[in-house]
Short mmCIF file of C-alpha atoms in Angstrom, two decimals:
data_model
loop_
_atom_site.label_atom_id
_atom_site.label_comp_id
_atom_site.label_asym_id
_atom_site.label_seq_id
_atom_site.Cartn_x
_atom_site.Cartn_y
_atom_site.Cartn_z
CA UNK N 23 109.70 79.91 276.25
CA UNK N 24 112.59 78.76 277.66
CA UNK N 25 113.00 78.03 281.47
CA UNK N 26 116.03 79.86 282.11
CA UNK N 27 117.76 78.72 285.02
CA UNK N 28 117.51 81.97 287.41
CA UNK N 29 118.75 80.25 290.78
CA UNK N 30 121.03 79.70 293.86
CA UNK N 31 121.42 75.70 293.25
CA UNK N 32 121.18 73.93 296.80
CA UNK N 33 122.68 70.31 297.24
CA UNK N 34 119.25 69.24 298.38
CA UNK N 35 117.64 69.95 295.63
CA UNK N 36 115.81 73.78 296.45
CA UNK N 37 116.62 76.76 295.53
CA UNK N 38 117.45 79.42 296.66
CA UNK N 39 116.08 83.09 296.11
CA UNK N 40 117.82 86.50 295.24
CA UNK N 41 114.49 87.95 293.70
CA UNK N 42 113.46 91.84 296.34
CA UNK N 43 110.78 93.16 296.60
CA UNK N 44 111.68 95.48 293.55
CA UNK N 45 112.30 92.59 291.12
CA UNK N 46 108.12 91.53 291.99
CA UNK N 47 107.34 95.64 291.34
CA UNK N 48 108.99 95.92 288.00
CA UNK N 49 107.41 92.70 286.87
CA UNK N 50 104.51 94.56 286.91
CA UNK N 51 105.35 97.42 284.37
CA UNK N 52 104.71 99.86 286.44
CA UNK N 53 105.29 102.27 283.22
CA UNK N 54 102.20 100.46 281.95
CA UNK N 55 99.85 100.30 284.86
CA UNK N 56 100.65 104.63 285.54
CA UNK N 57 99.07 104.74 281.81
CA UNK N 58 95.85 101.82 282.77
CA UNK N 59 95.19 103.75 285.56
CA UNK N 60 95.25 106.87 284.07
CA UNK N 61 92.79 105.77 281.70
CA UNK N 62 90.23 104.07 283.74
CA UNK N 63 90.24 107.10 286.65
CA UNK N 64 88.96 108.83 283.60
CA UNK N 65 86.69 106.17 282.06
CA UNK N 66 85.34 106.71 286.11
CA UNK N 67 85.05 109.88 285.86
CA UNK N 68 83.73 110.74 282.82
CA UNK N 69 80.99 107.87 282.91
CA UNK N 70 77.09 108.90 284.46
CA UNK N 71 76.62 108.36 287.65
CA UNK N 72 78.95 107.96 290.74
CA UNK N 73 80.33 105.65 293.40
CA UNK N 74 81.51 105.53 296.54
CA UNK N 75 84.55 107.48 296.64
CA UNK N 76 86.72 104.80 298.68
CA UNK N 77 85.31 101.99 295.80
CA UNK N 78 86.36 104.14 293.56
CA UNK N 79 89.89 104.35 295.17
CA UNK N 80 89.76 100.62 295.08
CA UNK N 81 88.32 99.60 292.02
CA UNK N 82 91.46 102.54 290.45
CA UNK N 83 93.47 100.03 292.52
CA UNK N 84 92.34 96.46 291.44
CA UNK N 85 92.03 97.48 287.48
CA UNK N 86 95.89 98.81 288.25
CA UNK N 87 97.10 94.94 289.87
CA UNK N 88 95.15 93.95 287.18
CA UNK N 89 96.81 94.79 284.61
CA UNK N 90 100.33 94.34 286.78
CA UNK N 91 99.29 91.17 286.89
CA UNK N 92 98.94 90.38 282.88
CA UNK N 93 102.47 92.10 282.87
CA UNK N 94 104.05 89.76 285.17
CA UNK N 95 102.76 86.66 283.16
CA UNK N 96 103.50 88.68 279.93
CA UNK N 97 106.97 88.45 281.22
CA UNK N 98 106.70 84.82 282.75
CA UNK N 99 105.64 83.89 279.14
CA UNK N 100 108.19 86.35 277.25
CA UNK N 101 111.82 85.07 278.85
CA UNK N 102 113.03 83.90 276.10
CA UNK N 103 112.61 86.94 273.20
CA UNK N 104 113.01 89.41 276.18
CA UNK N 105 116.72 87.77 276.70
CA UNK N 106 116.91 88.85 272.92
CA UNK N 107 115.54 92.43 273.12
CA UNK N 108 118.06 95.61 273.80
CA UNK N 109 114.98 96.96 275.67
CA UNK N 110 113.93 94.39 277.84
CA UNK N 111 117.24 92.21 278.46
CA UNK N 112 117.02 93.73 281.85
CA UNK N 113 113.70 92.13 282.90
CA UNK N 114 114.04 90.03 286.20
CA UNK N 115 113.07 86.28 284.45
CA UNK N 116 115.62 87.39 282.03
CA UNK N 117 118.20 88.60 283.81
CA UNK N 118 118.00 85.70 286.74
CA UNK N 119 116.38 87.91 290.05
CA UNK N 120 113.10 86.39 289.68
CA UNK N 121 112.51 82.45 288.36
CA UNK N 122 109.60 82.34 285.56
CA UNK N 123 108.30 79.99 288.18
CA UNK N 124 108.23 83.01 290.81
CA UNK N 125 107.06 85.76 288.01
CA UNK N 126 103.94 82.53 286.50
CA UNK N 127 102.50 81.88 289.97
CA UNK N 128 102.97 85.69 290.95
CA UNK N 129 101.06 86.44 288.03
CA UNK N 130 98.28 83.47 288.46
CA UNK N 131 97.53 85.08 292.58
CA UNK N 132 97.53 88.53 291.81
CA UNK N 133 95.40 87.99 288.59
CA UNK N 134 92.57 85.73 290.79
CA UNK N 135 92.99 88.85 294.25
CA UNK N 136 92.32 91.63 291.64
CA UNK N 137 89.38 90.75 289.52
CA UNK N 138 87.87 89.63 293.24
CA UNK N 139 88.61 92.88 294.55
CA UNK N 140 87.06 94.65 291.71
CA UNK N 141 84.36 92.58 292.12
CA UNK N 142 82.96 93.12 295.99
CA UNK N 143 84.46 97.49 295.52
CA UNK N 144 81.94 98.21 292.36
CA UNK N 145 80.55 95.22 290.57
CA UNK N 146 81.19 92.04 289.36
CA UNK N 147 80.46 93.12 285.36
CA UNK N 148 83.91 95.40 285.91
CA UNK N 149 84.94 92.03 287.69
CA UNK N 150 84.45 89.72 284.38
CA UNK N 151 85.41 92.76 282.08
CA UNK N 152 89.12 92.95 284.15
CA UNK N 153 89.87 89.20 284.49
CA UNK N 154 89.09 89.09 280.25
CA UNK N 155 91.04 91.96 279.20
CA UNK N 156 93.69 89.75 281.36
CA UNK N 157 92.97 86.88 279.83
CA UNK N 158 92.96 88.50 276.43
CA UNK N 159 97.07 90.02 276.82
CA UNK N 160 98.54 86.82 278.36
CA UNK N 161 97.31 84.01 276.49
CA UNK N 162 95.23 85.52 273.34
CA UNK N 163 98.26 88.28 273.13
CA UNK N 164 101.18 87.45 274.14
CA UNK N 165 101.04 83.37 273.64
CA UNK N 166 98.64 83.50 270.83
CA UNK N 167 99.32 87.01 268.30
CA UNK N 168 102.55 88.35 269.27
CA UNK N 169 104.36 85.71 267.71
CA UNK N 170 101.96 84.74 264.84
CA UNK N 171 101.15 87.04 262.89
CA UNK N 172 102.30 90.80 262.03
CA UNK N 173 99.13 92.36 263.01
CA UNK N 174 99.67 91.63 266.51
CA UNK N 175 99.32 94.92 268.03
CA UNK N 176 96.22 96.52 266.31
CA UNK N 177 94.23 93.29 267.38
CA UNK N 178 95.83 92.88 271.12
CA UNK N 179 96.14 96.34 271.66
CA UNK N 180 92.48 95.61 272.22
CA UNK N 181 93.84 94.97 275.85
CA UNK N 182 95.34 98.20 276.55
CA UNK N 183 92.33 99.45 274.94
CA UNK N 184 90.02 98.59 277.69
CA UNK N 185 90.74 99.74 280.91
CA UNK N 186 88.36 103.20 280.75
CA UNK N 187 85.59 101.08 279.63
CA UNK N 188 86.39 98.86 282.76
CA UNK N 189 86.92 102.03 285.32
CA UNK N 190 83.27 102.81 283.25
CA UNK N 191 81.73 100.25 284.58
CA UNK N 192 82.73 100.06 287.43
CA UNK N 193 80.32 102.55 288.50
CA UNK N 194 77.58 101.84 285.32
CA UNK N 195 76.74 98.13 285.62
CA UNK N 196 77.69 97.99 281.98
CA UNK N 197 79.11 99.32 278.53
CA UNK N 198 78.27 102.14 276.37
CA UNK N 199 78.73 103.85 273.04
CA UNK N 200 80.46 106.77 275.12
CA UNK N 201 82.61 103.63 277.05
CA UNK N 202 83.45 103.08 273.28
CA UNK N 203 84.84 105.31 271.75
CA UNK N 204 86.96 105.78 275.21
CA UNK N 205 88.19 102.24 273.84
CA UNK N 206 88.43 102.81 270.01
CA UNK N 207 91.11 106.58 271.02
CA UNK N 208 93.63 103.70 272.47
CA UNK N 209 92.71 101.10 270.06
CA UNK N 210 93.26 103.50 267.47
CA UNK N 211 96.48 104.73 269.53
CA UNK N 212 98.33 101.30 269.51
CA UNK N 213 99.67 100.94 266.77
CA UNK N 214 101.25 104.04 265.29
CA UNK N 215 103.06 104.05 268.77
CA UNK N 216 104.33 100.54 268.67
CA UNK N 217 105.07 101.01 264.63
CA UNK N 218 107.09 103.85 265.59
CA UNK N 219 109.22 102.03 268.02
CA UNK N 220 109.26 98.76 265.53
CA UNK N 221 110.22 100.75 263.39
CA UNK N 222 113.67 102.25 265.07
CA UNK N 223 114.15 98.90 266.69
CA UNK N 224 113.85 96.35 263.84
CA UNK N 225 116.60 94.72 264.35
CA UNK N 226 115.43 93.49 267.76
CA UNK N 227 112.25 92.30 267.02
CA UNK N 228 114.04 91.02 263.81
CA UNK N 229 116.65 88.66 266.45
CA UNK N 230 113.75 87.64 268.55
CA UNK N 231 112.09 86.42 266.24
CA UNK N 232 108.34 88.89 267.00
CA UNK N 233 106.63 89.38 263.71
CA UNK N 234 106.29 93.28 263.65
CA UNK N 235 104.72 94.66 260.69
CA UNK N 236 108.54 96.82 260.24
CA UNK N 237 109.94 93.21 259.47
CA UNK N 238 107.65 91.74 258.07
CA UNK N 239 105.55 93.86 255.77
CA UNK N 240 108.70 96.54 255.11
CA UNK N 241 108.78 100.41 256.24
CA UNK N 242 106.98 101.85 253.23
CA UNK N 243 103.99 100.15 255.02
CA UNK N 244 104.90 100.51 257.70
CA UNK N 245 104.77 104.02 257.55
CA UNK N 246 101.67 103.81 255.31
CA UNK N 247 99.71 102.32 257.62
CA UNK N 248 101.16 105.25 260.43
CA UNK N 249 99.83 107.42 258.68
CA UNK N 250 95.99 105.72 258.02
CA UNK N 251 95.51 105.25 261.40
CA UNK N 252 96.55 108.58 262.64
CA UNK N 253 94.18 111.16 260.30
CA UNK N 254 91.42 107.70 262.14
CA UNK N 255 92.42 108.98 264.82
CA UNK N 256 93.06 112.27 265.11
CA UNK N 257 88.25 113.21 264.44
CA UNK N 258 87.46 110.20 266.63
CA UNK N 259 89.93 111.30 269.65
CA UNK N 260 87.37 114.99 269.53
CA UNK N 261 83.93 112.59 269.21
CA UNK N 262 83.76 112.86 273.54
CA UNK N 263 83.54 116.55 272.65
CA UNK N 264 81.11 116.41 269.77
CA UNK N 265 78.62 113.32 271.52
CA UNK N 266 79.10 116.02 275.14
CA UNK N 267 80.27 113.50 277.38
CA UNK N 268 83.71 115.71 277.27
CA UNK N 269 83.43 119.91 278.08
CA UNK N 270 84.99 122.76 274.63
CA UNK N 271 88.04 122.81 276.66
CA UNK N 272 89.10 118.81 275.97
CA UNK N 273 87.56 119.22 271.89
CA UNK N 274 90.09 122.13 271.90
CA UNK N 275 93.38 119.94 273.39
CA UNK N 276 91.92 117.07 271.92
CA UNK N 277 91.79 118.43 267.83
CA UNK N 278 95.58 120.56 268.85
CA UNK N 279 97.06 116.68 269.80
CA UNK N 280 95.19 115.39 267.19
CA UNK N 281 96.54 117.90 264.07
CA UNK N 282 100.07 117.61 266.23
CA UNK N 283 99.72 113.37 265.72
CA UNK N 284 99.72 113.65 262.31
CA UNK N 285 101.68 115.89 261.90
CA UNK N 286 104.44 114.18 262.78
CA UNK N 287 103.29 111.02 261.12
CA UNK N 288 103.38 112.41 257.93
CA UNK N 289 106.41 113.12 258.73
CA UNK N 290 107.63 109.77 259.72
CA UNK N 291 104.92 108.30 256.06
CA UNK N 292 108.33 111.46 254.14
CA UNK N 293 111.41 109.82 256.07
CA UNK N 294 114.02 108.64 253.62
CA UNK N 295 113.54 104.65 253.71
CA UNK N 296 117.15 102.89 255.53
CA UNK N 297 117.24 105.81 257.15
CA UNK N 298 119.29 104.66 259.98
CA UNK N 299 118.06 107.37 262.64
CA UNK N 300 114.71 107.36 262.33
CA UNK N 301 114.21 110.56 263.82
CA UNK N 302 111.10 111.22 263.17
CA UNK N 303 109.99 107.34 263.97
CA UNK N 304 111.65 108.65 268.02
CA UNK N 305 109.48 112.13 267.87
CA UNK N 306 106.62 110.31 266.85
CA UNK N 307 106.91 107.86 269.28
CA UNK N 308 107.60 110.29 272.05
CA UNK N 309 104.42 112.24 271.66
CA UNK N 310 101.76 108.77 271.16
CA UNK N 311 102.58 108.73 274.84
CA UNK N 312 102.30 112.09 275.98
CA UNK N 313 99.21 112.91 272.87
CA UNK N 314 97.34 109.79 275.53
CA UNK N 315 98.81 111.09 278.46
CA UNK N 316 97.42 114.31 277.52
CA UNK N 317 93.47 113.69 276.78
CA UNK N 318 92.40 111.60 278.84
CA UNK N 319 94.69 113.57 281.39
CA UNK N 320 92.34 116.59 280.05
CA UNK N 321 88.86 113.70 280.03
CA UNK N 322 89.62 114.17 283.78
CA UNK N 323 90.01 117.94 284.43
CA UNK N 324 87.42 118.91 282.30
CA UNK N 325 84.92 115.91 282.95
CA UNK N 326 86.20 116.92 287.52
CA UNK N 327 87.81 120.41 288.20
CA UNK N 328 85.46 122.23 285.08
CA UNK N 329 82.12 121.99 286.69
CA UNK N 330 83.63 123.37 289.83
CA UNK N 331 84.70 126.72 287.78
CA UNK N 332 82.18 126.60 285.58
CA UNK N 333 83.81 125.69 282.94
CA UNK N 334 82.43 122.45 281.93
CA UNK N 335 80.02 120.37 279.84
CA UNK E 6 125.11 80.53 299.60
CA UNK E 7 128.00 77.26 301.51
CA UNK E 8 126.45 73.53 302.66
CA UNK E 9 127.48 72.82 306.10
CA UNK E 10 129.26 69.63 307.11
CA UNK E 11 125.84 68.91 308.72
CA UNK E 12 123.94 69.76 305.13
CA UNK E 13 121.58 72.17 306.40
CA UNK E 14 121.92 75.25 303.77
CA UNK E 15 123.76 78.35 305.32
CA UNK E 16 121.94 81.34 303.30
CA UNK E 17 124.87 84.30 302.13
CA UNK E 18 123.98 88.06 303.08
CA UNK E 19 122.62 88.68 299.81
CA UNK E 20 120.06 85.24 300.22
CA UNK E 21 118.95 86.84 303.72
CA UNK E 22 118.78 90.26 302.91
CA UNK E 23 116.76 89.01 299.90
CA UNK E 24 114.74 86.94 301.33
CA UNK E 25 114.46 89.38 304.61
CA UNK E 26 112.74 91.93 301.89
CA UNK E 27 110.35 89.66 300.96
CA UNK E 28 108.82 88.28 303.43
CA UNK E 29 108.25 92.48 304.96
CA UNK E 30 106.92 92.96 301.51
CA UNK E 31 104.56 89.47 301.50
CA UNK E 32 103.64 91.16 305.24
CA UNK E 33 102.94 94.60 304.04
CA UNK E 34 100.55 93.38 301.16
CA UNK E 35 98.71 90.72 303.19
CA UNK E 36 98.08 93.53 306.12
CA UNK E 37 96.75 95.99 302.71
CA UNK E 38 94.66 93.38 302.14
CA UNK E 39 93.41 93.30 305.10
CA UNK E 40 92.75 96.77 305.61
CA UNK E 41 91.36 96.86 301.86
CA UNK E 42 88.70 94.09 301.83
CA UNK E 43 88.09 95.90 306.04
CA UNK E 44 87.23 98.54 304.76
CA UNK E 45 85.50 98.16 300.97
CA UNK E 46 82.44 95.74 303.85
CA UNK E 47 82.09 98.83 306.12
CA UNK E 48 81.37 100.98 303.04
CA UNK E 49 79.49 97.88 301.03
CA UNK E 50 77.05 98.12 304.97
CA UNK E 51 76.95 101.30 305.53
CA UNK E 52 73.63 103.07 304.95
#
């Protein structure tokens, strides 16, 4: 990690920050947070049991803030490689709007607050799970795996897959096989999602020295692995219906979305080597976001709305 | 930023504006935090 000079120096040795609240909001990775909120809500509403609605909302807020804290710690540590990549160069730390020290403090304070809040609002098992998830993302993935192995996304993807299990645990106080299925869906989704991005941002990751699969194993191997993960992901995403904790409406949506995911992955597999435009990879990346939002939104609709209409599982 | 003859730091308008916005944001977050902890306590203590 490189420390960047980000603030205006004074003659007395202090510094004056130009950081505004919106810069700190950017540190939280709001788009990732929105996905975390969606998947955590899904885990919470699908779980057997009930949590007081107010405590449920506060628990989701705590999980979202915890995810944001992990994002801030990631941006603190990765400022040097973020500055090199076009996708991340405008983040607050490489842009010099927030100092690395401020980003680190912000991330640590929010981590502690979010874990404490989740423990008080729901239970300490869920809080410990959230603390482990922040640690896994900020330390194991960001500081360890990301720069050392092309399988970084596969193992690191676990951090992004924990939120539905935390949402579930907020209600039940434990982790079950069914909540693990929700974990598995995101865990299997992450590699094809990020490798599709890495295919058309290959040069970016190469310049930054991040060992993403396309730069290390080559395009051919990456396309094969994207397809393999997609073929496993599609049926696993239908399991909530088969195992009976989601209704037939979810099962139908998961099947259609899954078939489309495999279709996009097949197009990537058949993309000519050296294709500069990478249209199929861009399409798969875009669809993968829609896919995950669709699946988890449907889980929520199925669990919360369908029973009211007499259409539930 | 400019430095006055008495060595005290004088903030530019941009620095003042950023500091004001940060201060307001911190105040809002602190008030929200107090309210959240209050609500959690009340709900948890309810029979």
